[in-house]
mmCIF file of C-alpha atoms in Angstrom:
data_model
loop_
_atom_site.group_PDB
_atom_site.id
_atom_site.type_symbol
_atom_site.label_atom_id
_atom_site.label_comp_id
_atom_site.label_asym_id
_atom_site.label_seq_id
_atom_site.Cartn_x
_atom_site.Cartn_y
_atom_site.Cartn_z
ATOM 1 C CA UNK I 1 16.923 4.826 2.337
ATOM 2 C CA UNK I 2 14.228 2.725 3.687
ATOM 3 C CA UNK I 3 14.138 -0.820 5.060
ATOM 4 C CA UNK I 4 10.928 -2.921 6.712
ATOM 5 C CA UNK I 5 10.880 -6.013 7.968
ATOM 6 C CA UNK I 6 8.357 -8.389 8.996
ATOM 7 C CA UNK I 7 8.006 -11.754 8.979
ATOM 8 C CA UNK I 8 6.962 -14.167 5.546
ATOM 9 C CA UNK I 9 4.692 -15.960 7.107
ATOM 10 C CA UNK I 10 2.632 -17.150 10.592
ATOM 11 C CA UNK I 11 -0.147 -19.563 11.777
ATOM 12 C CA UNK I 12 -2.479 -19.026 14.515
ATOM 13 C CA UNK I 13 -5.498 -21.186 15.586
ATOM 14 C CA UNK I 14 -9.324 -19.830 15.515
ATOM 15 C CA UNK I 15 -9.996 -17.382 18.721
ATOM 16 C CA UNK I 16 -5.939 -16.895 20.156
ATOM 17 C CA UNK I 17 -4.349 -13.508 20.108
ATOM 18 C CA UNK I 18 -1.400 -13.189 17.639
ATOM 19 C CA UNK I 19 1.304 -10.467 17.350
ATOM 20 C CA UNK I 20 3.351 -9.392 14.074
ATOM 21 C CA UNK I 21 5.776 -7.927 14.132
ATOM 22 C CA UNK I 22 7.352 -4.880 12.070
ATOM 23 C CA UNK I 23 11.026 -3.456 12.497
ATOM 24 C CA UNK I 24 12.312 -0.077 9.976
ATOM 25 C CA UNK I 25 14.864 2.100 9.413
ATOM 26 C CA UNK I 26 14.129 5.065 7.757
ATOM 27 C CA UNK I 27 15.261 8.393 7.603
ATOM 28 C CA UNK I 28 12.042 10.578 7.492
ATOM 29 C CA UNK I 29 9.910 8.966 9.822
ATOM 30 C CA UNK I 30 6.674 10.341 10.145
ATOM 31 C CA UNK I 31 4.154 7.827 11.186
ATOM 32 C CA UNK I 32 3.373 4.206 10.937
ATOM 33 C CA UNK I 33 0.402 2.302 9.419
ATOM 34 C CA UNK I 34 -0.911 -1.230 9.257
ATOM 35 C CA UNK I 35 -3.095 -2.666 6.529
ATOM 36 C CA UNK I 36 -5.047 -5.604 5.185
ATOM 37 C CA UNK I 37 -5.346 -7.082 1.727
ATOM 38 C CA UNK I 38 -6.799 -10.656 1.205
ATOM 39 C CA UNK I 39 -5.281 -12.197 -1.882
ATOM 40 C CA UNK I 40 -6.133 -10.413 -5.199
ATOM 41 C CA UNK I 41 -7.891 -7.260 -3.312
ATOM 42 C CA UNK I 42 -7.232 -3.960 -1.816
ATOM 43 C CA UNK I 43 -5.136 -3.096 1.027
ATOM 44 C CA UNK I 44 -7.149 -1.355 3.617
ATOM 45 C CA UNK I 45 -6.700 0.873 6.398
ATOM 46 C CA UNK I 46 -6.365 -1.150 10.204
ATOM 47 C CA UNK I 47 -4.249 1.424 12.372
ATOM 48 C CA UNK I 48 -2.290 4.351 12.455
ATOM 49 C CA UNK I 49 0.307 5.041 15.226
ATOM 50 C CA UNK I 50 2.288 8.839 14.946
ATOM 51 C CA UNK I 51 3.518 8.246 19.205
ATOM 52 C CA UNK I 52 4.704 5.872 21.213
ATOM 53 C CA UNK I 53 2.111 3.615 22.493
ATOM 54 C CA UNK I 54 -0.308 1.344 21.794
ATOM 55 C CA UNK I 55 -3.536 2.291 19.602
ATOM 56 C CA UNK I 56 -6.761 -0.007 20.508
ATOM 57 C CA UNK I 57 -9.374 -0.235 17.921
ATOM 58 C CA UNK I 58 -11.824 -3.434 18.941
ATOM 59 C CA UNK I 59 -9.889 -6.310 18.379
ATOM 60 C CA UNK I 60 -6.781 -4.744 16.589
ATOM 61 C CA UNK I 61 -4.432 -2.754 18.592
ATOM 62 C CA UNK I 62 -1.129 -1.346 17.346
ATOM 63 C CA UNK I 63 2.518 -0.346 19.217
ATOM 64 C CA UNK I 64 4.792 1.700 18.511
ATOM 65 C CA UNK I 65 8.622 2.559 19.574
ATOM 66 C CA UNK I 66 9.815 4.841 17.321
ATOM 67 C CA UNK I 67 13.387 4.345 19.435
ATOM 68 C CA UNK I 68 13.605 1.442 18.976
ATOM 69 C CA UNK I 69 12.256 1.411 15.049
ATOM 70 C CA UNK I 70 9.586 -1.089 15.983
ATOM 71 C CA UNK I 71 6.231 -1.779 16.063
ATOM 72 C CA UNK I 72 3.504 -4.662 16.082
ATOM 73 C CA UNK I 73 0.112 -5.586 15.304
ATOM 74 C CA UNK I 74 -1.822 -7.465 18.036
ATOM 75 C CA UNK I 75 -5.067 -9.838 16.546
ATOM 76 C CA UNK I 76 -7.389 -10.813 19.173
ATOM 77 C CA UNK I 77 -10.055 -13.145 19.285
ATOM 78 C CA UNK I 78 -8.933 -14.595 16.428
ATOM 79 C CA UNK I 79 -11.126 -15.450 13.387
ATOM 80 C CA UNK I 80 -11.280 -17.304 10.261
ATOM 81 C CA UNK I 81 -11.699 -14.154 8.055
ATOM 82 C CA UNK I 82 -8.686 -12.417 9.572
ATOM 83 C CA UNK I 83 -6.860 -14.896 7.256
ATOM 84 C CA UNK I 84 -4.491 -12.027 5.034
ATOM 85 C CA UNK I 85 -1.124 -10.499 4.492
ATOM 86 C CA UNK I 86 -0.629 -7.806 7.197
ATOM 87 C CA UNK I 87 1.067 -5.006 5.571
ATOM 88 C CA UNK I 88 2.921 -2.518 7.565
ATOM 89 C CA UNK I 89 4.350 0.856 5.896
ATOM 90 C CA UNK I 90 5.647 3.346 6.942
ATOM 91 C CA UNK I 91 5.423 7.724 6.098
ATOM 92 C CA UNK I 92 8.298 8.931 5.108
ATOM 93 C CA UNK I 93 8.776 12.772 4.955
ATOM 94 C CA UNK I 94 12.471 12.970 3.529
ATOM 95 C CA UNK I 95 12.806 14.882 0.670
ATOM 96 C CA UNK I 96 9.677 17.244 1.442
ATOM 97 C CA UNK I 97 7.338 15.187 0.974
ATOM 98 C CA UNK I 98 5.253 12.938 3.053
ATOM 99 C CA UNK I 99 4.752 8.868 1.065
ATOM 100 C CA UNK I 100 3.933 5.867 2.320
ATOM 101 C CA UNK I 101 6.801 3.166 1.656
ATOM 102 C CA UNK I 102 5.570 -0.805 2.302
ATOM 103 C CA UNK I 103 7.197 -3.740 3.792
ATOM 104 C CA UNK I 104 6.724 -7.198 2.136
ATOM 105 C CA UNK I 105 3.655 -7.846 4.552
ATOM 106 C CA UNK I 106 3.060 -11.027 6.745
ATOM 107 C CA UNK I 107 0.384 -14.048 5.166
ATOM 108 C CA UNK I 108 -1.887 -14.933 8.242
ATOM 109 C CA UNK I 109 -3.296 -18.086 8.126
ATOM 110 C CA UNK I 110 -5.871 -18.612 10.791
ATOM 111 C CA UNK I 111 -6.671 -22.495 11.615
ATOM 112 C CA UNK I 112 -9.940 -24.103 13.278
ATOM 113 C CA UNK V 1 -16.798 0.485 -2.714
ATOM 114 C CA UNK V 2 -14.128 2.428 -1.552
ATOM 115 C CA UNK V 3 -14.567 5.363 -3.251
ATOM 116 C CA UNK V 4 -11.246 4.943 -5.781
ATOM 117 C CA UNK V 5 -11.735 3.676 -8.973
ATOM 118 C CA UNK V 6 -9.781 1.926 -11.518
ATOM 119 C CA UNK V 7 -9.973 0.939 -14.774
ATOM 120 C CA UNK V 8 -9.991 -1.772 -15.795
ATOM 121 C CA UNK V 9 -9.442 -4.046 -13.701
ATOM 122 C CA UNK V 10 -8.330 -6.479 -15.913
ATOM 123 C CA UNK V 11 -5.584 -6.345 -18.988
ATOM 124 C CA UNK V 12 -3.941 -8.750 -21.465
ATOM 125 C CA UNK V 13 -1.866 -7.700 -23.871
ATOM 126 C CA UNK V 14 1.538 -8.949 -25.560
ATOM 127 C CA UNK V 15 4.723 -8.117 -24.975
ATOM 128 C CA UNK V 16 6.354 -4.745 -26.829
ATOM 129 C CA UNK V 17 2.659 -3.408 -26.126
ATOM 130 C CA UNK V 18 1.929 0.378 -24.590
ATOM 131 C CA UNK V 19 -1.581 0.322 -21.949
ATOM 132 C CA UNK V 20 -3.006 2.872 -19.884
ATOM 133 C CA UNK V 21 -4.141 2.443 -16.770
ATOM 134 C CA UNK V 22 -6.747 5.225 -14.993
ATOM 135 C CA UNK V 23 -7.226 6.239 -11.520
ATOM 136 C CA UNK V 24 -9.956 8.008 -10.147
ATOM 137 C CA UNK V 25 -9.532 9.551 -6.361
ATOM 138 C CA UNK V 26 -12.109 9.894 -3.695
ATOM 139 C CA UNK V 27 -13.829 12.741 -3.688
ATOM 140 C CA UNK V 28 -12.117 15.477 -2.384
ATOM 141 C CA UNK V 29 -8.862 13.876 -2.309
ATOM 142 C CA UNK V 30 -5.623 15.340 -3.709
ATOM 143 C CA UNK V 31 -3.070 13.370 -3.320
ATOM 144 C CA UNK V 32 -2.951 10.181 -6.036
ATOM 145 C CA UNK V 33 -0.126 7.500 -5.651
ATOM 146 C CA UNK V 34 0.374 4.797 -7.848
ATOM 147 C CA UNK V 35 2.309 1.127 -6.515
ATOM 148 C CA UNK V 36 2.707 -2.066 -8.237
ATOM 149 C CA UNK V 37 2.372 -5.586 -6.324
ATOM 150 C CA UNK V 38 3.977 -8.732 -8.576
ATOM 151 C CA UNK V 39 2.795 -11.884 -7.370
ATOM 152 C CA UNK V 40 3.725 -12.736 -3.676
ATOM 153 C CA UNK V 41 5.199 -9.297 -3.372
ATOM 154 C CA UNK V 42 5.103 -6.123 -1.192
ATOM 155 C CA UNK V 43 3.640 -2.873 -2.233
ATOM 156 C CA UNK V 44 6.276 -1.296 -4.499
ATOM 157 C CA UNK V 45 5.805 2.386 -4.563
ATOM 158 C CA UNK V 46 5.707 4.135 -8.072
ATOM 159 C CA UNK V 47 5.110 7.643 -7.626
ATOM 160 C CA UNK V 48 2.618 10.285 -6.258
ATOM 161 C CA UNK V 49 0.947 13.477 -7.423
ATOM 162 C CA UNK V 50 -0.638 16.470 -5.542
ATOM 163 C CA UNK V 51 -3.137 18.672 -7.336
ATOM 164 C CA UNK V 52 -1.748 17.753 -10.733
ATOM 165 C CA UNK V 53 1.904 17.851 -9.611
ATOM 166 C CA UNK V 54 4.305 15.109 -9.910
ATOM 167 C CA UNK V 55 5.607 15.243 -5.702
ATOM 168 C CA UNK V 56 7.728 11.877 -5.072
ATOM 169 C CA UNK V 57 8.878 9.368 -7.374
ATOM 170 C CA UNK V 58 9.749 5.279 -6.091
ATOM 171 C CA UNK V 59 11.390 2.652 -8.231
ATOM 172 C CA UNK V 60 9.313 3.537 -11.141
ATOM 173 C CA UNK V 61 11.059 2.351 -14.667
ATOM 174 C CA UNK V 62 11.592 4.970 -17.747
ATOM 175 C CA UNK V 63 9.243 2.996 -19.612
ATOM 176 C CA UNK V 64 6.530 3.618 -17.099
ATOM 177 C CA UNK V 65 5.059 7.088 -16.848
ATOM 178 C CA UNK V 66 2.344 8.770 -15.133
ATOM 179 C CA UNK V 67 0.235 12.311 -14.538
ATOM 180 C CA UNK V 68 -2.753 14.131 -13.234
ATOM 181 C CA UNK V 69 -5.553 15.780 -14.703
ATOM 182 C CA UNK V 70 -7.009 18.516 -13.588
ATOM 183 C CA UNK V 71 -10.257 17.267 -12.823
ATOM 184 C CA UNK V 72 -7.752 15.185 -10.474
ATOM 185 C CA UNK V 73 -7.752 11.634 -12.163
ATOM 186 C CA UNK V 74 -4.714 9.957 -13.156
ATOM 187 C CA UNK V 75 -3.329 8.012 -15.928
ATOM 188 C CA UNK V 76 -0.109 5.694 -15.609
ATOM 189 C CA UNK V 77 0.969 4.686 -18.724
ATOM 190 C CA UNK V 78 2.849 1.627 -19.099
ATOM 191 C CA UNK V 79 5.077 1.201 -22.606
ATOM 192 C CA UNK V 80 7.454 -1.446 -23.955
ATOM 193 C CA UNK V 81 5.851 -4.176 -21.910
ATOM 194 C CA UNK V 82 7.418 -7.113 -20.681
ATOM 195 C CA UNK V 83 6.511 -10.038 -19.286
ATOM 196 C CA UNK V 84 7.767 -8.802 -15.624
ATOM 197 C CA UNK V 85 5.756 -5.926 -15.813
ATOM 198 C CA UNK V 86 2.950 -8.366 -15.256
ATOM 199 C CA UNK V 87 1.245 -7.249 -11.968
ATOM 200 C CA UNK V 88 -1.427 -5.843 -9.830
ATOM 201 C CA UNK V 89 -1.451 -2.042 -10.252
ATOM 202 C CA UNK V 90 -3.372 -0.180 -7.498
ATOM 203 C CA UNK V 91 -3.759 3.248 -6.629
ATOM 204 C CA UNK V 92 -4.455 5.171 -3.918
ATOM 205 C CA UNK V 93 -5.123 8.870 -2.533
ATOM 206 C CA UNK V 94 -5.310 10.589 0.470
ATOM 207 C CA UNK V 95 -6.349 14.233 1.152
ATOM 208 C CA UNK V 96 -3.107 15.460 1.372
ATOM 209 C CA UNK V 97 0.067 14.055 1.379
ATOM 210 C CA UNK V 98 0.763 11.075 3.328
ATOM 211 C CA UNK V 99 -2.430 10.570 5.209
ATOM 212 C CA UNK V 100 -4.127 7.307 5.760
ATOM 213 C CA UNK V 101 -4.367 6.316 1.890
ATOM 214 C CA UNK V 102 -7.637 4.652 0.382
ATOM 215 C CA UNK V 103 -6.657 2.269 -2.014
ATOM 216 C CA UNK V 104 -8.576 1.171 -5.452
ATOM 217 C CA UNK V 105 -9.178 -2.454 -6.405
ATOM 218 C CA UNK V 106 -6.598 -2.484 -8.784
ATOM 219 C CA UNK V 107 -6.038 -3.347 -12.438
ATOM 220 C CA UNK V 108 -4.669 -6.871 -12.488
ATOM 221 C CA UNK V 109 -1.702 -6.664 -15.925
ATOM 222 C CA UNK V 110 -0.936 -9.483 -17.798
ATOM 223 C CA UNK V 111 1.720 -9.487 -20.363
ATOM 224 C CA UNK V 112 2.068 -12.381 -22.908
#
């Protein structure tokens, strides 16, 4: 089976860095993603990590350990508008074929 | 616009009631996956199609059932409803299976 965890819920003031983190155990592991859906709207696409490492993509960068089932999202220069749930989800090959499976996502609130 | 649409993207109806709910990919994109987000929830992951295949199923109920068309668009059928099955319903594809997914704005459900 699968199992994601992240936190419920963090605060972070206007223009700090924030990290949020993700841990999983699945059995299929084949890549990790991170998305971002404001209240009421689509998820969409931030990062993609398939290695170990860290991912930079302006001021979103992404880790992962895949020994040590773990990975995090880092927010930089923080901004009112990254206010969201921070999904991370994980692809999961088992059974032939390849679907994306979803933690419970984080709720960002960023404060002037 | 991301390219995936749904329709609608809103429904009322009472409880006992059958809907359908229709998902159009991005052009070019095989892969369709339908999840389900009740309020404050994660991503729950209903099931997926490839090129008018059924490939992966998630926590989907027997009252709930989906398919693809050949022309690639996709039609989840919800019947029986109850209140719980009030939700957001998005859907996504991807080009193949398990790639970064582009997700639809959803059809927000709401059973009375």
């Amino acid at each position: 089976g699968q199992n994601i965890d992240q936190p419920t819920e963090m605060t972070a003031t206007e223009g700090a860095i924030v990290q949020i983190n993700c841990t999983y155990q699945t059995s299929g592991f084949n890549g990790l993603f991170w998305y971002q859906q404001h209240a009421g709207e689509a998820p969409t696409f931030l990062s993609y990590n398939v290695l170990d490492g860290l991912e930079e993509k302006g001021r979103f960068s992404s880790f992962l350990s895949r020994s040590k089932g773990y990975s995090y999202l880092l927010l930089k220069e923080l901004q009112m508008k990254d206010s969201a749930s921070y999904l991370c989800a994980v692809r999961d090959g088992s059974g032939g074929y390849n679907k994306l499976i979803f933690g419970a996502g984080t709720r960002l609130a960023v404060h002037p | 616009d991301s390219g995936v649409t749904q329709t609608p993207k809103h429904l009322i109806t009472a409880t006992g009631q059958r809907v359908t709910l229709r998902c159009s990919p991005r052009s070019g994109d095989l892969s369709v996956y339908w999840y389900q987000q009740s309020l404050d929830q994660g991503l729950q992951f209903l099931i997926q199609y490839y090129n008018g295949e059924e490939r992966a199923k998630g926590n989907i109920l027997e009252r709930f059932s989906a398919q693809q068309f050949p022309d690639l668009h996709s039609e989840l059928n919800l019947s029986s409803l109850e209140l719980g099955d009030s939700a957001l319903y998005f859907c996504a594809s991807s080009i193949g299976q398990g790639d970064g997914y582009t997700f639809g704005s959803g059809t927000r459900l709401t059973v009375v």
